[in-house]
Short mmCIF file of C-alpha atoms and ligand atoms in Angstrom, two decimals:
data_model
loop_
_atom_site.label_atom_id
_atom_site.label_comp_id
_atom_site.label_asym_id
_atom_site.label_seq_id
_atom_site.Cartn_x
_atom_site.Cartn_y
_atom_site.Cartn_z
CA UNK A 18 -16.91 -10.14 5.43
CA UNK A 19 -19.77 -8.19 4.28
CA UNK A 20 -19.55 -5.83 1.35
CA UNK A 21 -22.01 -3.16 -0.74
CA UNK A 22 -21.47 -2.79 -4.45
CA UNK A 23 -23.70 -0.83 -6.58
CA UNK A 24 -26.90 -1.62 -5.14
CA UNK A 25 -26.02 -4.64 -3.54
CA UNK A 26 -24.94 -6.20 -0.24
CA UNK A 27 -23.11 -9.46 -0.25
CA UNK A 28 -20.03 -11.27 0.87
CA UNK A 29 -16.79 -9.10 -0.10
CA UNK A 30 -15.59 -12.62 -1.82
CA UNK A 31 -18.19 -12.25 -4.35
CA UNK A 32 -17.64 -9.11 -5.36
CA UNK A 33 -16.52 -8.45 -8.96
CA UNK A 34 -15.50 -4.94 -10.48
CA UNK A 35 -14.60 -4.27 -14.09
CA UNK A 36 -10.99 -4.03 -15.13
CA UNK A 37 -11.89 -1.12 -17.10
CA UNK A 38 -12.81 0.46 -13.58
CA UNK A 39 -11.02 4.43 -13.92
CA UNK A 40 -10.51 3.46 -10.06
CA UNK A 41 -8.25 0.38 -11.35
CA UNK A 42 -6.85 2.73 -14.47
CA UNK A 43 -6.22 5.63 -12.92
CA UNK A 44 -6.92 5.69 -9.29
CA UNK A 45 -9.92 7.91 -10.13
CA UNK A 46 -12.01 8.26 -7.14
CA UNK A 47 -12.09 9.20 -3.48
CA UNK A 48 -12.82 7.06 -0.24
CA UNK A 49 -13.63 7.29 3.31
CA UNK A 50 -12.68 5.07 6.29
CA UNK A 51 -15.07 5.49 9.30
CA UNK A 52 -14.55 4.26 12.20
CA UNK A 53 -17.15 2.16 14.83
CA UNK A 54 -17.52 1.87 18.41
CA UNK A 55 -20.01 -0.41 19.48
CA UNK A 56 -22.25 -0.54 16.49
CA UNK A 57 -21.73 3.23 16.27
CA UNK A 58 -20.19 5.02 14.02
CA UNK A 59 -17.82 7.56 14.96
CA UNK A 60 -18.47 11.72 13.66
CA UNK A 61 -20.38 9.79 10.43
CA UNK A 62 -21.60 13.46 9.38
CA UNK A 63 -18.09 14.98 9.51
CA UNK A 64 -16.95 11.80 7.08
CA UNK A 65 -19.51 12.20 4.43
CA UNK A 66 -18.98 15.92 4.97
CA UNK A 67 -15.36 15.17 3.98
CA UNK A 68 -16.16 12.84 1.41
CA UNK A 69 -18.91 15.54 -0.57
CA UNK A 70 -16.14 17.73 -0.60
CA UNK A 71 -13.30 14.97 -1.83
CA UNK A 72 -15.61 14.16 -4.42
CA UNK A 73 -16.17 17.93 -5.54
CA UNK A 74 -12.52 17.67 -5.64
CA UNK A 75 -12.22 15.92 -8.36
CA UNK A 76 -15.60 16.86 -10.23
CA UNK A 77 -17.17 13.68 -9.34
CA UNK A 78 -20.94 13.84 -8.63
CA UNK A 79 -21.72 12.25 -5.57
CA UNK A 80 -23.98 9.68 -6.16
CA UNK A 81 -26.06 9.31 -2.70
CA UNK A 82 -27.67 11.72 -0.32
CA UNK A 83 -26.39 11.77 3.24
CA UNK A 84 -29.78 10.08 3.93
CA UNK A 85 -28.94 7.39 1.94
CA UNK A 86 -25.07 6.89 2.53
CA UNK A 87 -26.59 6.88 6.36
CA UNK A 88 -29.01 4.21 5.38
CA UNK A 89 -26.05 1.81 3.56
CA UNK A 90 -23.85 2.31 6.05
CA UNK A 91 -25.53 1.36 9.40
CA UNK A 92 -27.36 -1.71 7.07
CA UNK A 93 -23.55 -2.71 6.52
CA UNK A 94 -22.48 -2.14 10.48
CA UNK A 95 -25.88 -4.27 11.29
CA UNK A 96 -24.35 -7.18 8.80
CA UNK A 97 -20.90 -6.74 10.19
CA UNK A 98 -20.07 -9.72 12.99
CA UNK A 99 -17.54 -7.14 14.80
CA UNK A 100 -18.76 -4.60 17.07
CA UNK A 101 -15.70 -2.20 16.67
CA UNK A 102 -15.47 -1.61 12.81
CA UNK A 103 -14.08 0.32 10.03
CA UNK A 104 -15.93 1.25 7.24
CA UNK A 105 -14.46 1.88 4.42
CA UNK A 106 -16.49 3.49 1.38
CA UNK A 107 -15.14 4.41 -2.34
CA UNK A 108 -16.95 5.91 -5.61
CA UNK A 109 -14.89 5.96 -8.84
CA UNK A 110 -15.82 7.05 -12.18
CA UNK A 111 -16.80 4.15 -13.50
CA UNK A 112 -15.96 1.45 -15.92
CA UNK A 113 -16.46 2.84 -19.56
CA UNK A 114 -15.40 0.90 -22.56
CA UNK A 115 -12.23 1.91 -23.72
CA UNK A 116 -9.50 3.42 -22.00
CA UNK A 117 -9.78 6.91 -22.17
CA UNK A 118 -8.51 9.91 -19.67
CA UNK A 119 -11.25 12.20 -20.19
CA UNK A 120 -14.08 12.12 -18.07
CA UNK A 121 -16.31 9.85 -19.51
CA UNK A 122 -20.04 10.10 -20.54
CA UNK A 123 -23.49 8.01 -19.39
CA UNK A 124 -20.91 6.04 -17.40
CA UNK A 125 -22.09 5.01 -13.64
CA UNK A 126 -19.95 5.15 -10.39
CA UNK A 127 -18.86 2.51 -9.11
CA UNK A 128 -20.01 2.22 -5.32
CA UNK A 129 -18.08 0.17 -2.91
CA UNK A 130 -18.33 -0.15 0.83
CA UNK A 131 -16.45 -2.80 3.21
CA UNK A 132 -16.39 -3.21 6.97
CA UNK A 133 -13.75 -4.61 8.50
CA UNK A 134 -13.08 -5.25 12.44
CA UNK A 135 -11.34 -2.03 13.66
CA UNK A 136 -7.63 -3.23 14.78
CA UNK A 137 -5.72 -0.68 16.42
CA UNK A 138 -2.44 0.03 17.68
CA UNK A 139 -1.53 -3.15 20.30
CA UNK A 140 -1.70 -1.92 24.26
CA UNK A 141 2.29 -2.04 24.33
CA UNK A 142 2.25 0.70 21.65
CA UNK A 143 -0.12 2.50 23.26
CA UNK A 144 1.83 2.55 26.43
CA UNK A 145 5.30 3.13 25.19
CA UNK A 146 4.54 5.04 21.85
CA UNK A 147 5.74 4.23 18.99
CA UNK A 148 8.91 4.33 16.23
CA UNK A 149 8.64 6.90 13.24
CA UNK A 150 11.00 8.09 10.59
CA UNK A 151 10.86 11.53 8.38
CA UNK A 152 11.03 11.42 4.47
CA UNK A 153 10.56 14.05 2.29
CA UNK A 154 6.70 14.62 1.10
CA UNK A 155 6.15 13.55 -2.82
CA UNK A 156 2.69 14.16 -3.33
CA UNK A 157 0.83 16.09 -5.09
CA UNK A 158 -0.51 19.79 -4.29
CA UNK A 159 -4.12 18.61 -3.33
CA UNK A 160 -3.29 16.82 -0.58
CA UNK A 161 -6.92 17.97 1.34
CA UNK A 162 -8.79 15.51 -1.04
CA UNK A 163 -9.03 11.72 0.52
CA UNK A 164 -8.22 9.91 -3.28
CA UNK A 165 -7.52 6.80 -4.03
CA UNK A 166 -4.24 7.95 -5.94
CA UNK A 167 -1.88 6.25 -2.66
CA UNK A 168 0.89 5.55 -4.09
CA UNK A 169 2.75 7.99 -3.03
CA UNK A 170 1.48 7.46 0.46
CA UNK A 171 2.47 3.59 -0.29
CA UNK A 172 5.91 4.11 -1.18
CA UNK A 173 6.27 6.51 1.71
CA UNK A 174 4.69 4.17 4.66
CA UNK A 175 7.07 1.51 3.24
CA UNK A 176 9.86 3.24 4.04
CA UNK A 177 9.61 3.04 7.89
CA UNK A 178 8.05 -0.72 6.90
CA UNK A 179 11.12 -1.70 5.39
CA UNK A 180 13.29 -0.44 9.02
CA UNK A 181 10.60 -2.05 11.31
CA UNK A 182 8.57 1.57 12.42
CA UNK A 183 5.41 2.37 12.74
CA UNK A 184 4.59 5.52 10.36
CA UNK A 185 6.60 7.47 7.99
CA UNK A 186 6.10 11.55 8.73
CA UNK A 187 6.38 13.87 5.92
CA UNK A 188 8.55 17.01 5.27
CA UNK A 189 7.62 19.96 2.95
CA UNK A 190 9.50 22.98 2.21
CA UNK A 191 11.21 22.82 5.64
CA UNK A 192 7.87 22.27 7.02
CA UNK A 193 5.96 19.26 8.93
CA UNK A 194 3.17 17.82 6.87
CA UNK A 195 1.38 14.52 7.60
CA UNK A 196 1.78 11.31 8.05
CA UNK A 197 1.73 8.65 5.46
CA UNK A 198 -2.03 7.91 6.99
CA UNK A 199 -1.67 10.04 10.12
CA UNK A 200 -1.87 14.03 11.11
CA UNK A 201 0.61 14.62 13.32
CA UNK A 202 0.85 16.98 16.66
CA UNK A 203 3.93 18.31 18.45
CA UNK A 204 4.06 20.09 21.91
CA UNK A 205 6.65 22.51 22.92
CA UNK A 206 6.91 24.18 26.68
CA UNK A 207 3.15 22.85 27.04
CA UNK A 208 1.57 24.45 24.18
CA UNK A 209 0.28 21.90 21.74
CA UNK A 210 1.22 22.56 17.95
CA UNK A 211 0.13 21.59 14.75
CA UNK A 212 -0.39 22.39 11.54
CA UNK A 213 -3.09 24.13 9.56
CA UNK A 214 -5.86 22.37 7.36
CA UNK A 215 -4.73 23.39 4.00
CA UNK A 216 -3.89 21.75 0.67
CA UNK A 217 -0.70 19.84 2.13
CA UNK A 218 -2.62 17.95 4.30
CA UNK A 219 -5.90 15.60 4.73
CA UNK A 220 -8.17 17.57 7.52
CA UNK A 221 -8.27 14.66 9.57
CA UNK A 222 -11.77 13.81 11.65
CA UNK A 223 -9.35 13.03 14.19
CA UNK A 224 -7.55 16.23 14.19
CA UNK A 225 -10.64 18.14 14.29
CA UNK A 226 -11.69 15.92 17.47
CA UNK A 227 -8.40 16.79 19.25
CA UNK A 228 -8.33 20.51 18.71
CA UNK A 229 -12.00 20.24 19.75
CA UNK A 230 -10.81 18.41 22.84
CA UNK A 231 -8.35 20.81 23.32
CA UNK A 232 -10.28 23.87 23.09
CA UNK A 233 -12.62 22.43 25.39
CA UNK A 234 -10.04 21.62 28.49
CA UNK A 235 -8.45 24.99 27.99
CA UNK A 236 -5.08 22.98 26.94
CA UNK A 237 -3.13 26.04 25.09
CA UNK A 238 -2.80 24.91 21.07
CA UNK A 239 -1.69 26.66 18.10
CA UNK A 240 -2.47 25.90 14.76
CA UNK A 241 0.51 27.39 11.93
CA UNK A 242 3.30 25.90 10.38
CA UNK A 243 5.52 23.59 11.97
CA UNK A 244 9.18 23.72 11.31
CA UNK A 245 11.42 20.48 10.86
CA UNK A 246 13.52 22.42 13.77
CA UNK A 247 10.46 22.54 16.10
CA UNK A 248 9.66 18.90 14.93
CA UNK A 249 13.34 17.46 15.77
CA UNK A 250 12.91 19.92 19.33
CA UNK A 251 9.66 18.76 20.31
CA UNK A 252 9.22 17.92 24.17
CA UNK A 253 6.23 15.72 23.10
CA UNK A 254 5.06 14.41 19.38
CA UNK A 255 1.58 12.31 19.05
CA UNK A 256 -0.04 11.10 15.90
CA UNK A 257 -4.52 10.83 14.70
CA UNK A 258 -5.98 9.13 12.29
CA UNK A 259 -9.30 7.33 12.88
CA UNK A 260 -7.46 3.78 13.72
CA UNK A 261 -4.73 5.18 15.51
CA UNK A 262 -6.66 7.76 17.21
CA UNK A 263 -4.30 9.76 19.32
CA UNK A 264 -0.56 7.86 19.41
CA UNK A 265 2.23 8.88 21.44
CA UNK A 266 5.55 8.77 19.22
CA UNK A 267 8.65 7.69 21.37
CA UNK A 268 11.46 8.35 19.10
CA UNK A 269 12.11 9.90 15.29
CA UNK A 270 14.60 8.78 13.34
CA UNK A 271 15.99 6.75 15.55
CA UNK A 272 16.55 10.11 18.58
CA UNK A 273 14.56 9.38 21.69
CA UNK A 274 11.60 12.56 21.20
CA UNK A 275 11.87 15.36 23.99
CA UNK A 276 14.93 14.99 26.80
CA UNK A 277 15.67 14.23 30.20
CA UNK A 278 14.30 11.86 31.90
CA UNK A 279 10.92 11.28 29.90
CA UNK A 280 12.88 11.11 26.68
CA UNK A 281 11.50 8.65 24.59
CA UNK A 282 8.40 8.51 26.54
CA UNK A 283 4.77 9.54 26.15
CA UNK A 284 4.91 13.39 27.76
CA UNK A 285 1.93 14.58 29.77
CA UNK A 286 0.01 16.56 27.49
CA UNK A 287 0.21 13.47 25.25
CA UNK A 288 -1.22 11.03 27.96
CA UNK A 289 -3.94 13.77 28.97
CA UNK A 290 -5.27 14.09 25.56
CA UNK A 291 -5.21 10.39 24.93
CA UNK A 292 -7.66 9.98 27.68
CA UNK A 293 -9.93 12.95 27.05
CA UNK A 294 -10.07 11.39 23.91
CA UNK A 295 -10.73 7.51 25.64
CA UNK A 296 -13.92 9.37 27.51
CA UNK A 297 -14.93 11.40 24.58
CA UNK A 298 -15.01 7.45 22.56
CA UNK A 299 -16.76 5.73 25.45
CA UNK A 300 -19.07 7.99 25.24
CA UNK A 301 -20.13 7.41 22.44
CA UNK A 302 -19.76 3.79 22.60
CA UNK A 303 -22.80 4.42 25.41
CA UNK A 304 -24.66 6.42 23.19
CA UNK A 305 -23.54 7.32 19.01
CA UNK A 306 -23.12 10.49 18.38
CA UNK A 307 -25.51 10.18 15.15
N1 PDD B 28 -6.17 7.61 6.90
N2 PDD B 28 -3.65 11.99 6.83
C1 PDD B 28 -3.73 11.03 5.90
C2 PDD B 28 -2.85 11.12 4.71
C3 PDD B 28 -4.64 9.97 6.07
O1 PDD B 28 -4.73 9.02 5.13
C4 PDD B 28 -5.44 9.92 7.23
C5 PDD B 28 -6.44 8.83 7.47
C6 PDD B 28 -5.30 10.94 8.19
C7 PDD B 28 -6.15 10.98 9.45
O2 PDD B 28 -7.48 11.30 9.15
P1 PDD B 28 -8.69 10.77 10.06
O3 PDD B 28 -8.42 11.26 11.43
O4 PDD B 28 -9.89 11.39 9.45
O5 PDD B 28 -8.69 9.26 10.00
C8 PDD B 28 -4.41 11.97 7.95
C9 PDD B 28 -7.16 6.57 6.94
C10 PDD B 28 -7.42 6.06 8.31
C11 PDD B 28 -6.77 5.50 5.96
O6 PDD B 28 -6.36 5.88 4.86
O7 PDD B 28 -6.88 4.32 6.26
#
């Protein structure tokens, strides 16, 4: 597998990164994972876009122009042998000399890009949806930035690991959050739900795509809070991310999601957005959208 690492492509087996990295000290630093359809990748202005304002985040200059993120990024798709990737990209702070939590001085990022083939969910799950559990949400109150600080995203996807589901969803205050790696979507008497891009949640590419979708096909949506009532009531629940993209979810905790005789079941509002999204991506599998 190819890699980029300060200045430098070459295989990611060779590459070598300080132990005095802040990413390795303190997970200070921010990343993106893009996805890639057929050589092209998917919203790539929308990522950096998100990734400029991650690094703001954290008062971390960004260290390339969009020009020349653009220009590392398709060089690494080009060296990639997979034709469906995912890019992932991440900047620390840098490796100073001493261990030290302030910000440190004449210090360079460190720059790191891998591509990796893009696996998604297997056609089974795709069909039937998939298992998730609840848990309540630990992190911390800036939950908008993309950071490598995961832990608490680690320990909280393990959870439904450790019973044999697919993705842990998160509970705040009584309220629906996010995934563990996922934004999440309900639908109640038709209308789709979800919540609003604030700081208890990562404004997902994915999510903006949907809503976009959405908006476009006249399919009624609301964006506000979502209760953990209206989540446990929910005829039809779906998750995004850029790997999943959108995910019917069968059951939570175990309860079969919506009732009748489609419980447990991708609804129809699910299945119709997962194909306007399909078309949207074969579109631009024909043609980028760069
Ligand atoms: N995760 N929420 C969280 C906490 C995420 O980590 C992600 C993405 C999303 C969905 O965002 P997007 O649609 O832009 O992928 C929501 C990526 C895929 C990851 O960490 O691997």
């Amino acid at each position: 597998m190819r890699a980029y690492l300060n200045g430098q492509f070459l295989p990611l087996s060779e590459a070598r990164i300080s132990p005095l990295d802040r990413g390795f000290l303190y997970a200070d630093g921010a990343y993106e994972v893009i996805p890639v359809y057929s050589r092209f990748p998917f919203r790539i202005d929308e990522h950096l876009r998100r990734f400029q304002d991650s690094l703001e985040g954290i008062r971390l200059a960004n260290p390339h122009t969009n020009a020349e993120w653009r220009a590392i990024i398709l060089r690494l798709i080009a060296e990639t042998e997979f034709d469906d990737q995912q890019v992932y990209i991440q900047v620390t702070r840098g490796a100073d000399s001493k261990r030290d939590q302030c910000f440190p001085t004449g210090v360079a990022p460190t720059i790191f890009l891998f591509s990796a083939s893009l696996t998604g969910p297997s056609a089974a799950q795709r069909e039937s949806g998939v298992a998730v559990i609840t848990a309540p949400d630990i992190r911390w109150s800036r939950c908008d930035l993309k950071t490598v600080s995961l832990l608490p995203n680690v320990l909280t996807r393990q959870l439904s690991a450790d019973v044999g589901v697919s993705e842990t969803i998160m509970l705040r205050d009584g309220l629906l959050t996010e995934g563990s790696a996922t934004n999440v979507f309900a639908v109640k008497n038709g209308v789709i739900i979800t919540p609003p891009k604030d700081h208890r949640i990562l404004p997902g590419i994915t999510y903006d795509v949907v809503l976009e979708l959405a908006a476009k096909h006249q399919a009624a949506h609301e964006i506000r809070p979502v209760t953990e009532q209206e989540l446990r009531s929910a005829d039809e629940l779906w998750l995004t991310s850029s790997t999943k993209e959108v995910l019917a979810i069968a059951t939570l905790d175990g309860q079969p999601v919506g009732s009748g005789a489609r419980a447990g079941k991708p609804g129809p509002v699910t299945r119709q957005m997962a194909a306007w999204f399909r078309a949207y991506k074969e579109d631009v599998m024909r043609h980028g959208d760069v």
